């Protein structure tokens, strides 16, 4: 069931109304049923995977809770890791590694005949396995008490607003909230609805519209050179941001309506002044997951410089692989790793060899330059993320500046008017998010005319400019 | 909860009012569908006997009415605009203008005989919005259902149209001539690849389309006029697509069963090489238009049951072809 579908428009109000009408102690039953139903709408059989993951981690959590010493907890942590990562490997990575090994063996004329595993990737598997893993790791560390209520734990794993594409919630944040009594609160519910509407605006008005153009170019890149490739790449940068942050806003808003607070996943990442800052603002739930459960256990930055660089490359390559079983994602991740390594190395060199006054370091002009550089580096890396193959990615990279002709007439995608509308929508979005974040402008505190004008513009834009009929999936569903 | 429901209701009312305003706001005078006004005016002002062509955009772009008029000496009205209006609407809208002695040339796209196109699609709303009295030409519940279900999509397109302040370089009202022919494309270079290639038989054959044509022929005959069926122009690439030849043959055979519907030629005579098309498999380019129009004149020669003067004129003229 997609958020941007008629069935969700019917499903969600029913869930919310029934939620508030139910006695508090039985709400988990209703939410769990709704979450399982939500997931089964994708493919009924895959509910068994999420149940299996739930039972494995519930069991491991309980067993770890009974043991004080970490050495005695370790086998159960390993069982949880094996269970979750095993599922992930089997459904997501088996064919990728199998094909890669097959190609290598072929090169050396060595016989290799392991068949492919013909199965559809279960939606959200990368998200809920990581969510349950974080629970197991926290219980192992002693930072999280094992959840004894199986139903509540199952709800933690499968809570529908964030089940298929995050945010990847930490148990210490999410689990206790399912015990709270949440009554209907006008302010909270309307704030949630506004956030959902904002998410739909980003997804339907901006992301899906840009996707028409991006898909036309990136699905047949060899027909184009120069400007169309450049434009499609920048458009993809905004498509993926609006698609994913839009999804996150809908998820956070939906949960908020029911009194559940999920973590923020994006903080205007394209205004970052460095790659490090970008990763503190983009897909925050995933980057903090990798920081806490991979980067820090590897030693973090408390190691020698070469080891630090190696740690960063490992984290980003794994992060790339998490996004998809394709070498394009690995290259994308590695690029970000290289960016970060380079920026750390460069900053050390500059600190040693140049004296910069504080005034110069923090001038708005310098910040702007840093922001633009970071934005363009990130956009360049998106080429690999979006390309269907390494061949396509290489073609695009080598033809970005070939035969450049500034024209908006490519015979693909949307017309001039629709193009202007989407550009205005992007500017509108950036202004709203800037004002909200930088100025701390709370919408509710504004005059009623202002508030209602904003609501009206958002809703009417969704209805009149949104891609309501394409029912396109969210990009991160494929991960 | 009550406060929330009231606010949702107020917002819903605001949205509905906005949509109503968008719906009724006048379209730009250069908008291509606005030409429906001109076509109706032409139809009402043309004296009988006249020749009226009915069809979609293949007709709009694919006819040289000047040639037809020259060769027949009769006023010619090209009512072709867009296949999305649906064959049923196209036939209904000319009925009241038909008088004794008129000749109706029916030349709809094949898709009208498959699936639901008989009753139109979203584009039907354009001609109703521009000329509300066109609503009187809807004669089936299915047409109303299609109009109602397409209102949300129509409002989106209408909003984009309202926000467009310059005419489309090709498809605009000024591109039509005094006979209703679309001529804006005739001197333009054809597209590198033709659009609209599809399997005609992907939708099931619609028996009601043939029944509608039969009813139309009967109604026209009662007015003392005659109906001729000329097949639409089609690009080779579309004709040769899997299953399309068979689908077209089925349509031809069913049409032949309609009494008093004169069919002077068969579909294959209106299949043209791809290079004679402009941008889609139905839209002829300048050269294709001339070739097709001369073919139509030859096809009409066997049929025209006109006064002796006109018959002699036609024989004399056609003797030079």
PDB file of C-alpha atoms in Angstrom, chain A residues 17 20 184 186 189-190 193 209 416-418 421 448 451-452 455-456 459-460 462-469, chain B residues 1-4 6-8 10-11 14-15 18-19 22 151-153 155-157 159-161 163-166:
ATOM      1  CA  UNK A  17     -10.301   6.901  14.367  1.00  0.00           C
ATOM      2  CA  UNK A  20      -8.572   6.898  19.449  1.00  0.00           C
ATOM      3  CA  UNK A 184      -6.867  13.145  20.906  1.00  0.00           C
ATOM      4  CA  UNK A 186      -6.121  19.061  18.431  1.00  0.00           C
ATOM      5  CA  UNK A 189      -3.168  16.014  15.341  1.00  0.00           C
ATOM      6  CA  UNK A 190      -3.264  19.114  13.150  1.00  0.00           C
ATOM      7  CA  UNK A 193      -1.731  16.499   9.302  1.00  0.00           C
ATOM      8  CA  UNK A 209       7.173  15.641 -11.635  1.00  0.00           C
ATOM      9  CA  UNK A 416       7.617  24.641 -20.162  1.00  0.00           C
ATOM     10  CA  UNK A 417       4.743  25.600 -17.873  1.00  0.00           C
ATOM     11  CA  UNK A 418       5.031  22.446 -15.807  1.00  0.00           C
ATOM     12  CA  UNK A 421       5.833  25.259 -11.750  1.00  0.00           C
ATOM     13  CA  UNK A 448      -4.670  32.952  10.780  1.00  0.00           C
ATOM     14  CA  UNK A 451      -1.601  29.903   8.189  1.00  0.00           C
ATOM     15  CA  UNK A 452      -4.658  29.262   6.090  1.00  0.00           C
ATOM     16  CA  UNK A 455      -2.446  25.286   4.033  1.00  0.00           C
ATOM     17  CA  UNK A 456      -4.486  26.280   1.010  1.00  0.00           C
ATOM     18  CA  UNK A 459      -3.337  21.397  -0.637  1.00  0.00           C
ATOM     19  CA  UNK A 460      -4.378  23.050  -3.912  1.00  0.00           C
ATOM     20  CA  UNK A 462      -1.117  18.793  -4.510  1.00  0.00           C
ATOM     21  CA  UNK A 463      -4.515  18.536  -6.187  1.00  0.00           C
ATOM     22  CA  UNK A 464      -3.716  20.613  -9.264  1.00  0.00           C
ATOM     23  CA  UNK A 465      -0.010  20.039  -9.837  1.00  0.00           C
ATOM     24  CA  UNK A 466       0.652  16.743  -8.104  1.00  0.00           C
ATOM     25  CA  UNK A 467       1.197  13.528 -10.020  1.00  0.00           C
ATOM     26  CA  UNK A 468      -1.831  11.916  -8.410  1.00  0.00           C
ATOM     27  CA  UNK A 469      -2.498   9.288 -10.996  1.00  0.00           C
TER      28      UNK A 469
ATOM     29  CA  UNK B   1     -12.527  16.695  17.131  1.00  0.00           C
ATOM     30  CA  UNK B   2     -15.469  18.890  16.169  1.00  0.00           C
ATOM     31  CA  UNK B   3     -13.128  21.878  15.686  1.00  0.00           C
ATOM     32  CA  UNK B   4     -10.947  19.766  13.382  1.00  0.00           C
ATOM     33  CA  UNK B   6     -15.194  22.065  10.867  1.00  0.00           C
ATOM     34  CA  UNK B   7     -11.807  23.261   9.677  1.00  0.00           C
ATOM     35  CA  UNK B   8     -11.488  20.332   7.292  1.00  0.00           C
ATOM     36  CA  UNK B  10     -14.003  24.854   5.464  1.00  0.00           C
ATOM     37  CA  UNK B  11     -10.815  23.873   3.623  1.00  0.00           C
ATOM     38  CA  UNK B  14     -12.362  26.525  -0.362  1.00  0.00           C
ATOM     39  CA  UNK B  15     -10.877  23.824  -2.576  1.00  0.00           C
ATOM     40  CA  UNK B  18     -11.291  27.099  -6.431  1.00  0.00           C
ATOM     41  CA  UNK B  19     -11.953  24.127  -8.667  1.00  0.00           C
ATOM     42  CA  UNK B  22     -10.813  26.979 -12.590  1.00  0.00           C
ATOM     43  CA  UNK B 151     -12.927  16.124 -13.912  1.00  0.00           C
ATOM     44  CA  UNK B 152      -9.937  15.937 -11.520  1.00  0.00           C
ATOM     45  CA  UNK B 153      -7.494  15.360 -14.385  1.00  0.00           C
ATOM     46  CA  UNK B 155      -8.806  20.555 -13.684  1.00  0.00           C
ATOM     47  CA  UNK B 156      -5.079  19.855 -13.620  1.00  0.00           C
ATOM     48  CA  UNK B 157      -4.802  20.382 -17.369  1.00  0.00           C
ATOM     49  CA  UNK B 159      -4.775  24.959 -14.504  1.00  0.00           C
ATOM     50  CA  UNK B 160      -1.721  24.464 -16.704  1.00  0.00           C
ATOM     51  CA  UNK B 161      -3.612  26.006 -19.600  1.00  0.00           C
ATOM     52  CA  UNK B 163      -0.895  29.447 -16.550  1.00  0.00           C
ATOM     53  CA  UNK B 164       0.242  29.296 -20.182  1.00  0.00           C
ATOM     54  CA  UNK B 165       0.527  32.734 -21.721  1.00  0.00           C
ATOM     55  CA  UNK B 166       1.876  31.972 -25.149  1.00  0.00           C
TER      56      UNK B 166
END
